[in-house]
Every structure is written in C-alpha cells, then in structure tokens.
mmCIF file of C-alpha atoms and ligand atoms in Angstrom:
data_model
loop_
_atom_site.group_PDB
_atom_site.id
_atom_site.type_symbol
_atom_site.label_atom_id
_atom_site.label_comp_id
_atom_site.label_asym_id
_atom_site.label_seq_id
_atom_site.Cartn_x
_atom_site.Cartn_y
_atom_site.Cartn_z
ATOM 1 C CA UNK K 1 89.788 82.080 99.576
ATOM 2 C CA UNK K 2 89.490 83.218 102.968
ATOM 3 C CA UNK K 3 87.028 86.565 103.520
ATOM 4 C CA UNK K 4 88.685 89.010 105.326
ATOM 5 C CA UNK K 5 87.104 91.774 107.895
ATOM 6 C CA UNK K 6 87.102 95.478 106.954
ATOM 7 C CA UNK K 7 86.228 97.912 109.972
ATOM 8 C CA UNK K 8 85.476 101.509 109.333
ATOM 9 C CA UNK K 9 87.204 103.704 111.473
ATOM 10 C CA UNK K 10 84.747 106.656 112.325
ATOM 11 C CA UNK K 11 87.630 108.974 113.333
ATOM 12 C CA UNK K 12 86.723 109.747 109.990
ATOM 13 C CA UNK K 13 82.740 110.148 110.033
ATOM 14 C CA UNK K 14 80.170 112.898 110.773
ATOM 15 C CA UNK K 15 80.651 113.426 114.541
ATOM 16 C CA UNK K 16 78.027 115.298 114.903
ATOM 17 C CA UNK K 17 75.806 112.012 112.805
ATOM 18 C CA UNK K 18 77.440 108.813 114.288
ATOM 19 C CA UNK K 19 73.987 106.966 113.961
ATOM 20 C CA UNK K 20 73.658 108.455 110.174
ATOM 21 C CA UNK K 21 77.299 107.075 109.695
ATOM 22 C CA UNK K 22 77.017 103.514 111.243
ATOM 23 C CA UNK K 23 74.346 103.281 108.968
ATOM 24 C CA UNK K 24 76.280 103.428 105.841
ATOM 25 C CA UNK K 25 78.857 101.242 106.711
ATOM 26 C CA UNK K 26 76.152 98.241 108.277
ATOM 27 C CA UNK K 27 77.640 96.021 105.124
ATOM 28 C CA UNK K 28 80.897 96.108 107.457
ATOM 29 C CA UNK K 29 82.109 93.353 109.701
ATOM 30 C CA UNK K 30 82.321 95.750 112.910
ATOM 31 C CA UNK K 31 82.690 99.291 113.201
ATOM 32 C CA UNK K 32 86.354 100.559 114.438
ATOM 33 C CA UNK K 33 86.084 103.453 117.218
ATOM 34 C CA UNK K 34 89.324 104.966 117.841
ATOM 35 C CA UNK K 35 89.469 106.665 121.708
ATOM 36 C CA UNK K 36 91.894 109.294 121.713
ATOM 37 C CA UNK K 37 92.625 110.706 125.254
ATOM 38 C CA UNK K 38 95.250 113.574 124.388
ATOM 39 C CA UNK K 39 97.948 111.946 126.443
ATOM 40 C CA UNK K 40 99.030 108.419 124.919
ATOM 41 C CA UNK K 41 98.489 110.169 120.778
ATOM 42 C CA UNK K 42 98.389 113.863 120.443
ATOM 43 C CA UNK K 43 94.408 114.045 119.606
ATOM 44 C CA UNK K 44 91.136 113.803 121.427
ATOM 45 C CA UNK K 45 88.248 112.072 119.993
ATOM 46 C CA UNK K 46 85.803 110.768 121.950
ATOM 47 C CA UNK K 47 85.033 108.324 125.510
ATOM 48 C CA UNK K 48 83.285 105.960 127.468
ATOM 49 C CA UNK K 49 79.776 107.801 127.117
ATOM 50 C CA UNK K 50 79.454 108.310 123.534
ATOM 51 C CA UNK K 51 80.972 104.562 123.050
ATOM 52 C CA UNK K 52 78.156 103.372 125.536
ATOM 53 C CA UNK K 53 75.254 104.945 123.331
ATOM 54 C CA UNK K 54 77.021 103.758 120.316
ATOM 55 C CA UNK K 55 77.171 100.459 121.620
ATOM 56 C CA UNK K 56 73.262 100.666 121.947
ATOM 57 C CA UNK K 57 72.073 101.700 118.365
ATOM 58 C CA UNK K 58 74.966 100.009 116.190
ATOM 59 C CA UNK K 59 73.540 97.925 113.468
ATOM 60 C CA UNK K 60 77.243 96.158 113.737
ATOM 61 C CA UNK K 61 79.634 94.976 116.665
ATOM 62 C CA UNK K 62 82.076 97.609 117.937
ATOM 63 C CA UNK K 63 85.941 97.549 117.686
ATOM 64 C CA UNK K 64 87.002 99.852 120.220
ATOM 65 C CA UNK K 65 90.818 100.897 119.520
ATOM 66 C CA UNK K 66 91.687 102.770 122.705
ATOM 67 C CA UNK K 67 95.084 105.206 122.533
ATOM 68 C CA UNK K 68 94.704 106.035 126.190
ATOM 69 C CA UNK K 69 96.889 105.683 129.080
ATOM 70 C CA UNK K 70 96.624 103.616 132.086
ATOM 71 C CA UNK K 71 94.634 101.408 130.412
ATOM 72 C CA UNK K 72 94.410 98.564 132.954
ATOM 73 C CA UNK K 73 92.321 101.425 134.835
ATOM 74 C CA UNK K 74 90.081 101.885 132.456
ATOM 75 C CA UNK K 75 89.579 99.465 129.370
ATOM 76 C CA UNK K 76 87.200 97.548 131.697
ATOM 77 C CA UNK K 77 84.663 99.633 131.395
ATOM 78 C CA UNK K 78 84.382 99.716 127.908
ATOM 79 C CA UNK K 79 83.907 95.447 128.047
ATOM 80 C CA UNK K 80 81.096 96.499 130.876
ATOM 81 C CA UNK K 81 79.415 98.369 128.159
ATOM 82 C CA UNK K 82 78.935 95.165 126.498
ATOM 83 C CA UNK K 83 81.627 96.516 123.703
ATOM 84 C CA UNK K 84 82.692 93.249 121.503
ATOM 85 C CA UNK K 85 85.926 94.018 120.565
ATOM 86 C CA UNK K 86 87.840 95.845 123.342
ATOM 87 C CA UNK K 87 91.875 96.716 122.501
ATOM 88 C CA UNK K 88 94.327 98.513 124.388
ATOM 89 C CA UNK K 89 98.375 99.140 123.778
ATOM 90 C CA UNK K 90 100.584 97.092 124.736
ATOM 91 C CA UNK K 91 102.659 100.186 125.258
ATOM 92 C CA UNK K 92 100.018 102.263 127.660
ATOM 93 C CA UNK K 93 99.277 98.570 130.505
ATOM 94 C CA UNK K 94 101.440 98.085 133.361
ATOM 95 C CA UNK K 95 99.801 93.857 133.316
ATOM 96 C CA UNK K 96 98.657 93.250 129.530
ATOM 97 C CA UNK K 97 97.677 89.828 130.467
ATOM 98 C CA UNK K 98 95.613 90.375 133.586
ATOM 99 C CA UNK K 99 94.046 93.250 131.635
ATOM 100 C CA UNK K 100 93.382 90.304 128.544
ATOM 101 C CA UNK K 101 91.747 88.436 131.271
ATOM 102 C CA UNK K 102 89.262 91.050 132.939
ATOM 103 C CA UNK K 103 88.356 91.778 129.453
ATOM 104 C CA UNK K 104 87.468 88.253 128.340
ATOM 105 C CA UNK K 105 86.014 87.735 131.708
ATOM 106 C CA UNK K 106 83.428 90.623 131.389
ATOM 107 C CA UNK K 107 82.514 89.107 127.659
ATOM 108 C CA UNK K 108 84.346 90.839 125.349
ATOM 109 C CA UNK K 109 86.864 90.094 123.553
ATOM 110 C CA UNK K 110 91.003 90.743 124.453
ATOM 111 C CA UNK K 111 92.904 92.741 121.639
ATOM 112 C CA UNK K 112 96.498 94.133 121.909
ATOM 113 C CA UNK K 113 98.107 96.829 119.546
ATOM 114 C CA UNK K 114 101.623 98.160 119.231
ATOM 115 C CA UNK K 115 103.166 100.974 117.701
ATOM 116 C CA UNK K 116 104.973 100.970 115.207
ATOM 117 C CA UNK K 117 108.325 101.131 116.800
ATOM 118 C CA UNK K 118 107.485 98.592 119.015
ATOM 119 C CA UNK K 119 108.470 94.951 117.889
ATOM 120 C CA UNK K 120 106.185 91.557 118.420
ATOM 121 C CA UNK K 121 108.195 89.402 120.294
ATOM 122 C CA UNK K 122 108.209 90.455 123.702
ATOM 123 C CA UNK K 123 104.065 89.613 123.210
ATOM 124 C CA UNK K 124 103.976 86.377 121.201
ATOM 125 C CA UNK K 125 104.032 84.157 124.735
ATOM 126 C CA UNK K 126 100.349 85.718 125.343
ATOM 127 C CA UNK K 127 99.192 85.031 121.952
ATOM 128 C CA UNK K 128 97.209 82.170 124.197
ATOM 129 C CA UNK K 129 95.699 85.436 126.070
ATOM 130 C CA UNK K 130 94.470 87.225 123.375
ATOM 131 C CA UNK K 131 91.321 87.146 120.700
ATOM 132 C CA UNK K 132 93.189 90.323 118.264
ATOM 133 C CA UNK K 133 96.577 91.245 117.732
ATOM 134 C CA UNK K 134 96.986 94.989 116.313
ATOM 135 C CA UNK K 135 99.682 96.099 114.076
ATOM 136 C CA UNK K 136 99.626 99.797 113.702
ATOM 137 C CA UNK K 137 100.616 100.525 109.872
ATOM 138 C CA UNK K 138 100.734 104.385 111.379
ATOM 139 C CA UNK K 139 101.647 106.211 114.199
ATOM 140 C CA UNK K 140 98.646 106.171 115.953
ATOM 141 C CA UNK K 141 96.725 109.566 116.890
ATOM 142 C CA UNK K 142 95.082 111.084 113.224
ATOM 143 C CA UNK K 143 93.266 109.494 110.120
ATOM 144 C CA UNK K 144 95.007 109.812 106.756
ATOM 145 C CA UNK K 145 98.578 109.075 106.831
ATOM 146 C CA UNK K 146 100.663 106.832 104.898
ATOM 147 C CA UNK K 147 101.076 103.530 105.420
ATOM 148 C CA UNK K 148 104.259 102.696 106.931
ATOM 149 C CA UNK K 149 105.846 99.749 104.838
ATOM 150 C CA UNK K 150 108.729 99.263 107.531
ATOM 151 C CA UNK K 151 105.776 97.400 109.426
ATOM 152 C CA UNK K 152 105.322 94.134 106.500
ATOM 153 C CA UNK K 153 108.211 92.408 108.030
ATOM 154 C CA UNK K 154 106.571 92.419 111.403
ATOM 155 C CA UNK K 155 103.060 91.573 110.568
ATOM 156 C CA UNK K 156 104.686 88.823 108.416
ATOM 157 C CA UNK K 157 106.546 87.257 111.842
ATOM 158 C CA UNK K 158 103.083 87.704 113.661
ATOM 159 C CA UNK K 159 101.394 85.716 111.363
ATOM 160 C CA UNK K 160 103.860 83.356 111.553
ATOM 161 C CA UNK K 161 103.757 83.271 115.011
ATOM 162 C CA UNK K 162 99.853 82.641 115.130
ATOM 163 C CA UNK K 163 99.875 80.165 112.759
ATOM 164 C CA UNK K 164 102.492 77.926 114.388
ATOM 165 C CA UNK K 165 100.479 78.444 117.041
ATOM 166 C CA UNK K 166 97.285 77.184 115.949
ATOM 167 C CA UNK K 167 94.902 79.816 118.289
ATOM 168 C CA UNK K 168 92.166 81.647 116.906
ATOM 169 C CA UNK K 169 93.837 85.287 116.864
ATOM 170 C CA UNK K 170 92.840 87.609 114.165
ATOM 171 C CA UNK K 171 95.568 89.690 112.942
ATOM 172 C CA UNK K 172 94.423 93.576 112.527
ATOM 173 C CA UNK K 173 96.226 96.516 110.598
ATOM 174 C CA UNK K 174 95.111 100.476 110.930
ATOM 175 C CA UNK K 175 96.566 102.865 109.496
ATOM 176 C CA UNK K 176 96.567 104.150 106.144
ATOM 177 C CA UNK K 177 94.727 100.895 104.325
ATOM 178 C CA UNK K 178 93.429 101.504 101.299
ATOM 179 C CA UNK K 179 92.507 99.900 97.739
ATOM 180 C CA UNK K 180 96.244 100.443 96.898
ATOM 181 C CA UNK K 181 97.797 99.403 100.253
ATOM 182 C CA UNK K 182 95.477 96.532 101.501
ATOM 183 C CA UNK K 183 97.393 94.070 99.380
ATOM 184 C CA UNK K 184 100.755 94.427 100.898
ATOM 185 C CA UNK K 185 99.229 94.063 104.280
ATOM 186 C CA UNK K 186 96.833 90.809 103.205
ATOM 187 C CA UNK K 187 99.938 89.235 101.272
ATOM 188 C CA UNK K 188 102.096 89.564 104.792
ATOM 189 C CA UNK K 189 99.171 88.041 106.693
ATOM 190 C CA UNK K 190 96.914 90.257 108.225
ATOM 191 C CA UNK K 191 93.087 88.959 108.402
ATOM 192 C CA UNK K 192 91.243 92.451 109.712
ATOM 193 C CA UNK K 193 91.329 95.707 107.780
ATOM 194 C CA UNK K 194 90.617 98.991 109.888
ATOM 195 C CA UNK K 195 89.909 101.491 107.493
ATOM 196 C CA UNK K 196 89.305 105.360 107.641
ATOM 197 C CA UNK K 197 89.482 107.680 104.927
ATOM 198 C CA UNK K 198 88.884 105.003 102.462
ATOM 199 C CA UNK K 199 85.827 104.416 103.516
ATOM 200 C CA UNK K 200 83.929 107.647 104.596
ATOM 201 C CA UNK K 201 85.675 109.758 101.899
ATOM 202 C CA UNK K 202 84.389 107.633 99.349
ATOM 203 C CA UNK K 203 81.310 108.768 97.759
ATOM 204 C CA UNK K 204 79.709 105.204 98.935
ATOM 205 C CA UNK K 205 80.884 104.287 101.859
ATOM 206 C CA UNK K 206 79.591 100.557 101.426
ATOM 207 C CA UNK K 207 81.010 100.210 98.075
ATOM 208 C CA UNK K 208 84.120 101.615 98.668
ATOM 209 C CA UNK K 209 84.179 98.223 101.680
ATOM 210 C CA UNK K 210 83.024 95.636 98.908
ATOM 211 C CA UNK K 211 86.092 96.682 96.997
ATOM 212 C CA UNK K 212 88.071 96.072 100.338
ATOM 213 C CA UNK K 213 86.971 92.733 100.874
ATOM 214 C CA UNK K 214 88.077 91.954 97.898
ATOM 215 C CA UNK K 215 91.390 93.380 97.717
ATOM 216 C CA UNK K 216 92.014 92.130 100.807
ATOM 217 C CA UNK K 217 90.815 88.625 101.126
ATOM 218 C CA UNK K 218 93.474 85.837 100.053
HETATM 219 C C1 DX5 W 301 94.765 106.201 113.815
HETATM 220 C C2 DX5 W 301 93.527 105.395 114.102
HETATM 221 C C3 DX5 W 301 92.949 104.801 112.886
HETATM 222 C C4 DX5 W 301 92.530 105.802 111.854
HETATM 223 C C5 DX5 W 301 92.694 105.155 110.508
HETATM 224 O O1 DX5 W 301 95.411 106.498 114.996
HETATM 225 O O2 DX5 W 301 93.812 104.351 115.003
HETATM 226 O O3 DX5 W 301 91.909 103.897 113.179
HETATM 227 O O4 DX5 W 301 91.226 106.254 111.985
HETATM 228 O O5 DX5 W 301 92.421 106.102 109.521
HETATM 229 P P1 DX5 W 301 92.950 105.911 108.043
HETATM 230 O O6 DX5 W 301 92.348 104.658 107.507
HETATM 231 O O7 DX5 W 301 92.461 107.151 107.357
HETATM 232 O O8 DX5 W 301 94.459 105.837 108.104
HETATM 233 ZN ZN1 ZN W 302 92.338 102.720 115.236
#
C-alpha cells in the first residue's frame, strides 16, 4: 500500500494563531498555504511576509499554493525564503518552464496547478520540469466547496501520463477533499491530498488527517 500525503490548507485556520494552528496539524506531511492576491481568484489571504515567518517556526515543510498573477515575477521569492514546495498556475506564467527552473535552482521544489477548465496536455512535455503537478478539484479562490467530479477523468490521464513516464512527480488535488471524496480522487491516481475544512473544522485536527491517510492511501 502506498502512504499518501495529506496537507492542511490553513485558508481554513486561526489567522490571527498560525503558530497555534501549525501545531495541530505537525502529524501532517507539509502544511498547504494558499496566497490569494485578489486578482488571479476573487479573495485575499495572505503574502510573502507572513509566508517568510511561517517558513521559520513550522514544525512541517511548507506547500505554498500561490493564485497570483505574474507569477514568473514573483514565485521566486517565495523559493528564496527557503519555502519547500513552491507552486504557481500554469494559467497566471508567461514561461512555466523557466519559472520550474529558477525555482528548483533556488532549492525548492517546481509545482504546477491548473484550473479546472484547463486540460493537462498542453503541460505533460514538462512533466521532466516539474517535482508536483496540481489538479484543482475546485475553482480556486475560497475553502469549502464541492468537489468537482468533472476533474477524475483528468487526474486519471495525468497519472497516466507520469507513470509512463517514470519521473518522480507527485500528483496533488485541492479542493473540496474530504473523508467522503478522497477516494474518488486516490482511485484516479492522485498521491497528495490538500485539505481544508476537513481538517481544521474537525474537532481534532490530527485525527481528522489519520483518517485521511487512510482513506486515501492505495
Ligand atoms: C482553494 C484553495 C484550497 C482550499 C481548500 O482555492 O486552494 O487549498 O483551502 O479548502 P477545502 O479543503 O475546504 O476545499
Ligand atoms: Zn490551495
């Protein structure tokens, strides 16, 4: 059975406790930290600063998700900050793979998402590129939707993809994953869980991500 990776989102903790939060989620593989910019999703969360002093008192490796434009100009900064996980849309960089490169080159690792609506084949050439690919299971901008199912068939055809590939890319779903969605994503292939609501509105945050692992390892 192969383990899978479940990464609280805190879009969905304390804000005004991060360090509180990350410490009830340190059974987690890494924590998922969504930056909103109010331009690429219709939400602001938070930036480079707060991820920086994040990235100094997490107990666990940060996943940084950011929904902001023109990333080529500024994803960078976020590897500077010695961030482990850095991933930007595929739908918000002008060069996707020079941007995969500056990332891997400052030490952290390269991670592409898509929307929804927009399909995986244009991007499976880069797979070589890339440490993460991202399916978004929601529109991307807010916590607590609904899983979109229309989105199975494509992380099925990335995992194929990977696999015939043989590189070392995890494949990561957000959006609406919880104990009664996380199979239909695992079953299609993906190997990294970003969770939100089902973890910090759960009464124990690290229980509710035992059960996760679980559900969502195959
Ligand atoms: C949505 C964010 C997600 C979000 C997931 O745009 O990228 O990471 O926090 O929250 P849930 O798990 O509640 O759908
Ligand atoms: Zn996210």
């Amino acid at each position: 059975m192969t383990k899978c990776c479940i990464n609280p989102s805190i879009l969905s903790a304390d804000f005004a406790n991060l360090e509180a939060e990350l410490s009830r989620i340190s059974n987690a593989d890494a924590v998922h930290v969504d930056v909103m910019d109010n331009h690429f999703v219709p939400n602001l969360s938070l930036g480079l600063p707060v991820v920086q002093r994040l990235q100094e008192i997490s107990p666990i490796p940060l996943d940084a998700h950011l929904m902001i434009e023109h990333a080529d100009r500024w994803a960078p900064a976020y590897a500077d900050a010695g961030v482990a996980s850095v991933t930007f849309h595929a739908e918000a960089s002008i060069a996707p793979i020079k941007l995969a490169r500056e990332l891997r080159a400052r030490g952290s690792k390269a991670g592409l998402a898509l929307r929804p609506g927009t399909g995986v084949e244009p991007f499976l050439d880069m797979l070589g590129e890339l440490d993460m690919l991202l399916i978004m299971t929601v529109e991307p901008g807010f916590g607590g939707q609904e899983f979109l199912d229309l989105t199975l068939p494509k992380i099925r055809r990335a995992r194929a993809a990977i696999d015939r590939s043989g590189l070392q890319v995890a494949l990561q779903v957000d959006g609406g994953i919880t104990a009664d969605t996380i199979f239909r994503a695992a079953e299609a292939g993906a190997d990294v869980f970003v969770a939100g609501s089902a973890v910090y509105g759960a009464t124990d945050p690290a229980d509710a991500i035992e059960r996760l692992r679980v559900a969502g390892s195959r």
